[in-house]
Amino acid sequence: MNQKLIVAIDGPAGSGKSTVTHLLARKLGYVHIDTGALYRAVALKAKELGISYDDAPALGRCALSCRLEFQWLNDDRNHVFLDGKNVSSLIRTPEISMAASKISAYPEVRDALLGLQRQLGEKGGVVLEGRDIGTVVFPNAHAKFFLTASVDSRARRRAVELEEKGVYLDFEEVKKQVVDRDRGDTERKVAPLKKAADALEVDTTNMTVGQVVDTLAMIVEERSKRG
Ligand code: DC
């Protein structure tokens, strides 16, 4: 029988991670875990409680106090619930994107979310997407991918995503946000965005989503058969 694997997908904002992870999980019959949604939910709670995004100890306590769950709903998506409330849309604003990037640099916040991420993935049959899945959360994941794309194409994808949610921003502004967030995620001291030594890097700039999904699925299925 095919083994149910742990698949790690890391990469910068707008590299196509979310779409690819969603479709790959569906193709494999696996669960999709969006770990960025956890950082976003903590940022949202901090905002609601008036906690400063500079107060690392308070943010760590805030992260520990969050009840975070994923629930599969009819729209074929794994929604994130914060303290019993579906916050999947509320966490997708540019403000929460920057806040999540900022608070994710604090070890207090990362530590608070580490156990939950491992718990969500440990049984296998999961595709986890994030920044440090292959390096920190599941260094022994069965398959690891690092998705990249040019800054322009990532900014274009982000702009389309935002427009689909009714948020219209100047392209240069979206690009600046993508570059700023990359810098924060890559330069932070704890668990920075970085390709794991044994991850396969896939540059998606000139690939269709279908091509990326098929490439990754083939590799995962091959490893799954090998057991
Ligand atoms: O994947 P995303 O854009 O929704 O993630 C939001 C922020 O959360 C991102 O800027 C960095 C942080 N993050 C992280 O530090 N580690 C992860 N595994 C996932 C996200």
mmCIF file of N, CA, C and O in Angstrom, residues 111-164:
data_model
loop_
_atom_site.group_PDB
_atom_site.id
_atom_site.type_symbol
_atom_site.label_atom_id
_atom_site.label_comp_id
_atom_site.label_asym_id
_atom_site.label_seq_id
_atom_site.Cartn_x
_atom_site.Cartn_y
_atom_site.Cartn_z
ATOM 1 N N ASP A 111 7.831 29.510 18.685
ATOM 2 C CA ASP A 111 7.780 28.366 19.602
ATOM 3 C C ASP A 111 6.340 27.998 19.928
ATOM 4 O O ASP A 111 5.999 26.827 20.023
ATOM 5 N N ALA A 112 5.522 29.023 20.120
ATOM 6 C CA ALA A 112 4.135 28.774 20.508
ATOM 7 C C ALA A 112 3.382 28.013 19.417
ATOM 8 O O ALA A 112 2.456 27.260 19.703
ATOM 9 N N LEU A 113 3.794 28.187 18.156
ATOM 10 C CA LEU A 113 3.047 27.560 17.051
ATOM 11 C C LEU A 113 3.678 26.260 16.555
ATOM 12 O O LEU A 113 3.073 25.528 15.759
ATOM 13 N N LEU A 114 4.875 25.956 17.044
ATOM 14 C CA LEU A 114 5.601 24.800 16.513
ATOM 15 C C LEU A 114 4.903 23.475 16.820
ATOM 16 O O LEU A 114 4.706 22.634 15.930
ATOM 17 N N GLY A 115 4.515 23.310 18.091
ATOM 18 C CA GLY A 115 3.887 22.045 18.507
ATOM 19 C C GLY A 115 2.617 21.768 17.713
ATOM 20 O O GLY A 115 2.392 20.645 17.253
ATOM 21 N N LEU A 116 1.813 22.793 17.535
ATOM 22 C CA LEU A 116 0.551 22.632 16.801
ATOM 23 C C LEU A 116 0.810 22.190 15.362
ATOM 24 O O LEU A 116 0.153 21.278 14.840
ATOM 25 N N GLN A 117 1.802 22.818 14.716
ATOM 26 C CA GLN A 117 2.101 22.460 13.317
ATOM 27 C C GLN A 117 2.545 20.997 13.219
ATOM 28 O O GLN A 117 2.141 20.267 12.316
ATOM 29 N N ARG A 118 3.354 20.566 14.185
ATOM 30 C CA ARG A 118 3.827 19.173 14.151
ATOM 31 C C ARG A 118 2.677 18.212 14.392
ATOM 32 O O ARG A 118 2.577 17.171 13.734
ATOM 33 N N GLN A 119 1.800 18.603 15.314
ATOM 34 C CA GLN A 119 0.632 17.773 15.619
ATOM 35 C C GLN A 119 -0.261 17.625 14.382
ATOM 36 O O GLN A 119 -0.751 16.547 14.078
ATOM 37 N N LEU A 120 -0.417 18.726 13.654
ATOM 38 C CA LEU A 120 -1.300 18.695 12.478
ATOM 39 C C LEU A 120 -0.736 17.806 11.367
ATOM 40 O O LEU A 120 -1.482 17.301 10.539
ATOM 41 N N GLY A 121 0.590 17.642 11.346
ATOM 42 C CA GLY A 121 1.193 16.918 10.229
ATOM 43 C C GLY A 121 1.690 15.520 10.530
ATOM 44 O O GLY A 121 1.927 14.742 9.617
ATOM 45 N N GLU A 122 1.827 15.199 11.805
ATOM 46 C CA GLU A 122 2.609 14.004 12.166
ATOM 47 C C GLU A 122 2.065 12.683 11.614
ATOM 48 O O GLU A 122 2.829 11.744 11.396
ATOM 49 N N LYS A 123 0.751 12.625 11.381
ATOM 50 C CA LYS A 123 0.184 11.353 10.906
ATOM 51 C C LYS A 123 0.439 11.108 9.421
ATOM 52 O O LYS A 123 0.177 10.034 8.897
ATOM 53 N N GLY A 124 0.906 12.131 8.726
ATOM 54 C CA GLY A 124 1.164 11.985 7.292
ATOM 55 C C GLY A 124 -0.100 12.206 6.478
ATOM 56 O O GLY A 124 -1.167 12.513 7.015
ATOM 57 N N GLY A 125 0.030 12.105 5.160
ATOM 58 C CA GLY A 125 -1.108 12.404 4.299
ATOM 59 C C GLY A 125 -1.395 13.893 4.319
ATOM 60 O O GLY A 125 -2.544 14.318 4.232
ATOM 61 N N VAL A 126 -0.331 14.694 4.440
ATOM 62 C CA VAL A 126 -0.493 16.151 4.530
ATOM 63 C C VAL A 126 0.497 16.872 3.622
ATOM 64 O O VAL A 126 1.616 16.406 3.393
ATOM 65 N N VAL A 127 0.054 18.025 3.123
ATOM 66 C CA VAL A 127 0.961 18.935 2.444
ATOM 67 C C VAL A 127 0.940 20.212 3.277
ATOM 68 O O VAL A 127 -0.102 20.852 3.406
ATOM 69 N N LEU A 128 2.084 20.543 3.868
ATOM 70 C CA LEU A 128 2.167 21.758 4.685
ATOM 71 C C LEU A 128 2.916 22.820 3.904
ATOM 72 O O LEU A 128 3.980 22.542 3.334
ATOM 73 N N GLU A 129 2.357 24.035 3.880
ATOM 74 C CA GLU A 129 3.056 25.128 3.196
ATOM 75 C C GLU A 129 3.453 26.186 4.205
ATOM 76 O O GLU A 129 2.713 26.445 5.161
ATOM 77 N N GLY A 130 4.642 26.771 3.998
ATOM 78 C CA GLY A 130 5.099 27.817 4.907
ATOM 79 C C GLY A 130 6.435 28.373 4.493
ATOM 80 O O GLY A 130 6.711 28.537 3.292
ATOM 81 N N ARG A 131 7.255 28.694 5.505
ATOM 82 C CA ARG A 131 8.581 29.246 5.238
ATOM 83 C C ARG A 131 9.682 28.338 5.794
ATOM 84 O O ARG A 131 10.804 28.376 5.334
ATOM 85 N N ASP A 132 9.340 27.570 6.830
ATOM 86 C CA ASP A 132 10.364 26.778 7.534
ATOM 87 C C ASP A 132 9.900 25.338 7.732
ATOM 88 O O ASP A 132 10.319 24.682 8.673
ATOM 89 N N ILE A 133 9.022 24.860 6.883
ATOM 90 C CA ILE A 133 8.487 23.505 7.088
ATOM 91 C C ILE A 133 9.599 22.472 6.884
ATOM 92 O O ILE A 133 9.802 21.587 7.715
ATOM 93 N N GLY A 134 10.338 22.613 5.784
ATOM 94 C CA GLY A 134 11.391 21.639 5.486
ATOM 95 C C GLY A 134 12.636 21.799 6.342
ATOM 96 O O GLY A 134 13.433 20.876 6.475
ATOM 97 N N THR A 135 12.806 22.998 6.944
ATOM 98 C CA THR A 135 14.030 23.239 7.724
ATOM 99 C C THR A 135 13.814 23.025 9.222
ATOM 100 O O THR A 135 14.689 22.522 9.904
ATOM 101 N N VAL A 136 12.622 23.415 9.739
ATOM 102 C CA VAL A 136 12.419 23.390 11.193
ATOM 103 C C VAL A 136 11.235 22.508 11.623
ATOM 104 O O VAL A 136 11.366 21.663 12.504
ATOM 105 N N VAL A 137 10.091 22.709 11.009
ATOM 106 C CA VAL A 137 8.880 22.029 11.498
ATOM 107 C C VAL A 137 8.974 20.529 11.215
ATOM 108 O O VAL A 137 8.778 19.697 12.104
ATOM 109 N N PHE A 138 9.281 20.169 9.965
ATOM 110 C CA PHE A 138 9.460 18.757 9.615
ATOM 111 C C PHE A 138 10.764 18.562 8.833
ATOM 112 O O PHE A 138 10.743 18.324 7.627
ATOM 113 N N PRO A 139 11.900 18.641 9.552
ATOM 114 C CA PRO A 139 13.182 18.446 8.845
ATOM 115 C C PRO A 139 13.288 17.055 8.228
ATOM 116 O O PRO A 139 14.089 16.843 7.320
ATOM 117 N N ASN A 140 12.449 16.116 8.708
ATOM 118 C CA ASN A 140 12.483 14.767 8.133
ATOM 119 C C ASN A 140 11.304 14.503 7.189
ATOM 120 O O ASN A 140 10.952 13.341 6.961
ATOM 121 N N ALA A 141 10.698 15.548 6.681
ATOM 122 C CA ALA A 141 9.578 15.370 5.743
ATOM 123 C C ALA A 141 10.013 14.447 4.604
ATOM 124 O O ALA A 141 11.182 14.453 4.207
ATOM 125 N N HIS A 142 9.060 13.673 4.076
ATOM 126 C CA HIS A 142 9.398 12.693 3.026
ATOM 127 C C HIS A 142 9.706 13.367 1.694
ATOM 128 O O HIS A 142 10.464 12.850 0.880
ATOM 129 N N ALA A 143 9.054 14.497 1.447
ATOM 130 C CA ALA A 143 9.315 15.232 0.203
ATOM 131 C C ALA A 143 9.316 16.721 0.531
ATOM 132 O O ALA A 143 8.428 17.201 1.245
ATOM 133 N N LYS A 144 10.328 17.417 0.035
ATOM 134 C CA LYS A 144 10.438 18.851 0.316
ATOM 135 C C LYS A 144 10.597 19.630 -0.986
ATOM 136 O O LYS A 144 11.437 19.261 -1.814
ATOM 137 N N PHE A 145 9.827 20.696 -1.100
ATOM 138 C CA PHE A 145 9.923 21.535 -2.295
ATOM 139 C C PHE A 145 10.114 22.983 -1.867
ATOM 140 O O PHE A 145 9.571 23.419 -0.841
ATOM 141 N N PHE A 146 10.879 23.720 -2.672
ATOM 142 C CA PHE A 146 11.063 25.149 -2.431
ATOM 143 C C PHE A 146 10.652 25.862 -3.710
ATOM 144 O O PHE A 146 11.310 25.743 -4.745
ATOM 145 N N LEU A 147 9.508 26.564 -3.647
ATOM 146 C CA LEU A 147 9.003 27.244 -4.848
ATOM 147 C C LEU A 147 9.528 28.677 -4.908
ATOM 148 O O LEU A 147 9.506 29.392 -3.904
ATOM 149 N N THR A 148 9.981 29.061 -6.090
ATOM 150 C CA THR A 148 10.421 30.440 -6.282
ATOM 151 C C THR A 148 9.769 30.975 -7.560
ATOM 152 O O THR A 148 9.195 30.208 -8.349
ATOM 153 N N ALA A 149 9.898 32.276 -7.765
ATOM 154 C CA ALA A 149 9.465 32.919 -9.022
ATOM 155 C C ALA A 149 10.039 34.322 -9.009
ATOM 156 O O ALA A 149 10.403 34.832 -7.933
ATOM 157 N N SER A 150 10.127 34.948 -10.160
ATOM 158 C CA SER A 150 10.682 36.304 -10.213
ATOM 159 C C SER A 150 9.795 37.250 -9.397
ATOM 160 O O SER A 150 8.598 36.987 -9.204
ATOM 161 N N VAL A 151 10.398 38.338 -8.928
ATOM 162 C CA VAL A 151 9.644 39.295 -8.105
ATOM 163 C C VAL A 151 8.437 39.834 -8.870
ATOM 164 O O VAL A 151 7.331 39.931 -8.339
ATOM 165 N N ASP A 152 8.634 40.153 -10.158
ATOM 166 C CA ASP A 152 7.525 40.709 -10.946
ATOM 167 C C ASP A 152 6.362 39.733 -11.037
ATOM 168 O O ASP A 152 5.209 40.102 -10.877
ATOM 169 N N SER A 153 6.679 38.487 -11.283
ATOM 170 C CA SER A 153 5.567 37.541 -11.449
ATOM 171 C C SER A 153 4.909 37.254 -10.104
ATOM 172 O O SER A 153 3.700 37.066 -10.029
ATOM 173 N N ARG A 154 5.672 37.297 -9.023
ATOM 174 C CA ARG A 154 5.053 37.092 -7.711
ATOM 175 C C ARG A 154 4.159 38.267 -7.345
ATOM 176 O O ARG A 154 3.076 38.094 -6.796
ATOM 177 N N ALA A 155 4.618 39.489 -7.681
ATOM 178 C CA ALA A 155 3.802 40.672 -7.393
ATOM 179 C C ALA A 155 2.518 40.643 -8.235
ATOM 180 O O ALA A 155 1.443 40.996 -7.758
ATOM 181 N N ARG A 156 2.655 40.187 -9.499
ATOM 182 C CA ARG A 156 1.465 40.112 -10.364
ATOM 183 C C ARG A 156 0.443 39.140 -9.772
ATOM 184 O O ARG A 156 -0.744 39.417 -9.699
ATOM 185 N N ARG A 157 0.930 37.983 -9.326
ATOM 186 C CA ARG A 157 0.012 36.990 -8.744
ATOM 187 C C ARG A 157 -0.647 37.530 -7.482
ATOM 188 O O ARG A 157 -1.822 37.316 -7.240
ATOM 189 N N ARG A 158 0.149 38.230 -6.649
ATOM 190 C CA ARG A 158 -0.399 38.790 -5.417
ATOM 191 C C ARG A 158 -1.465 39.828 -5.757
ATOM 192 O O ARG A 158 -2.524 39.873 -5.131
ATOM 193 N N ALA A 159 -1.206 40.661 -6.782
ATOM 194 C CA ALA A 159 -2.178 41.694 -7.168
ATOM 195 C C ALA A 159 -3.494 41.050 -7.606
ATOM 196 O O ALA A 159 -4.583 41.505 -7.232
ATOM 197 N N VAL A 160 -3.388 39.958 -8.364
ATOM 198 C CA VAL A 160 -4.607 39.272 -8.830
ATOM 199 C C VAL A 160 -5.363 38.697 -7.637
ATOM 200 O O VAL A 160 -6.589 38.839 -7.520
ATOM 201 N N GLU A 161 -4.622 38.074 -6.715
ATOM 202 C CA GLU A 161 -5.246 37.502 -5.503
ATOM 203 C C GLU A 161 -6.010 38.569 -4.731
ATOM 204 O O GLU A 161 -7.144 38.359 -4.303
ATOM 205 N N LEU A 162 -5.363 39.751 -4.577
ATOM 206 C CA LEU A 162 -5.991 40.833 -3.820
ATOM 207 C C LEU A 162 -7.224 41.350 -4.558
ATOM 208 O O LEU A 162 -8.261 41.601 -3.952
ATOM 209 N N GLU A 163 -7.106 41.464 -5.893
ATOM 210 C CA GLU A 163 -8.245 41.966 -6.674
ATOM 211 C C GLU A 163 -9.438 41.023 -6.552
ATOM 212 O O GLU A 163 -10.579 41.452 -6.475
ATOM 213 N N GLU A 164 -9.137 39.730 -6.501
ATOM 214 C CA GLU A 164 -10.235 38.758 -6.339
ATOM 215 C C GLU A 164 -10.971 38.968 -5.016
ATOM 216 O O GLU A 164 -12.110 38.581 -4.854
#
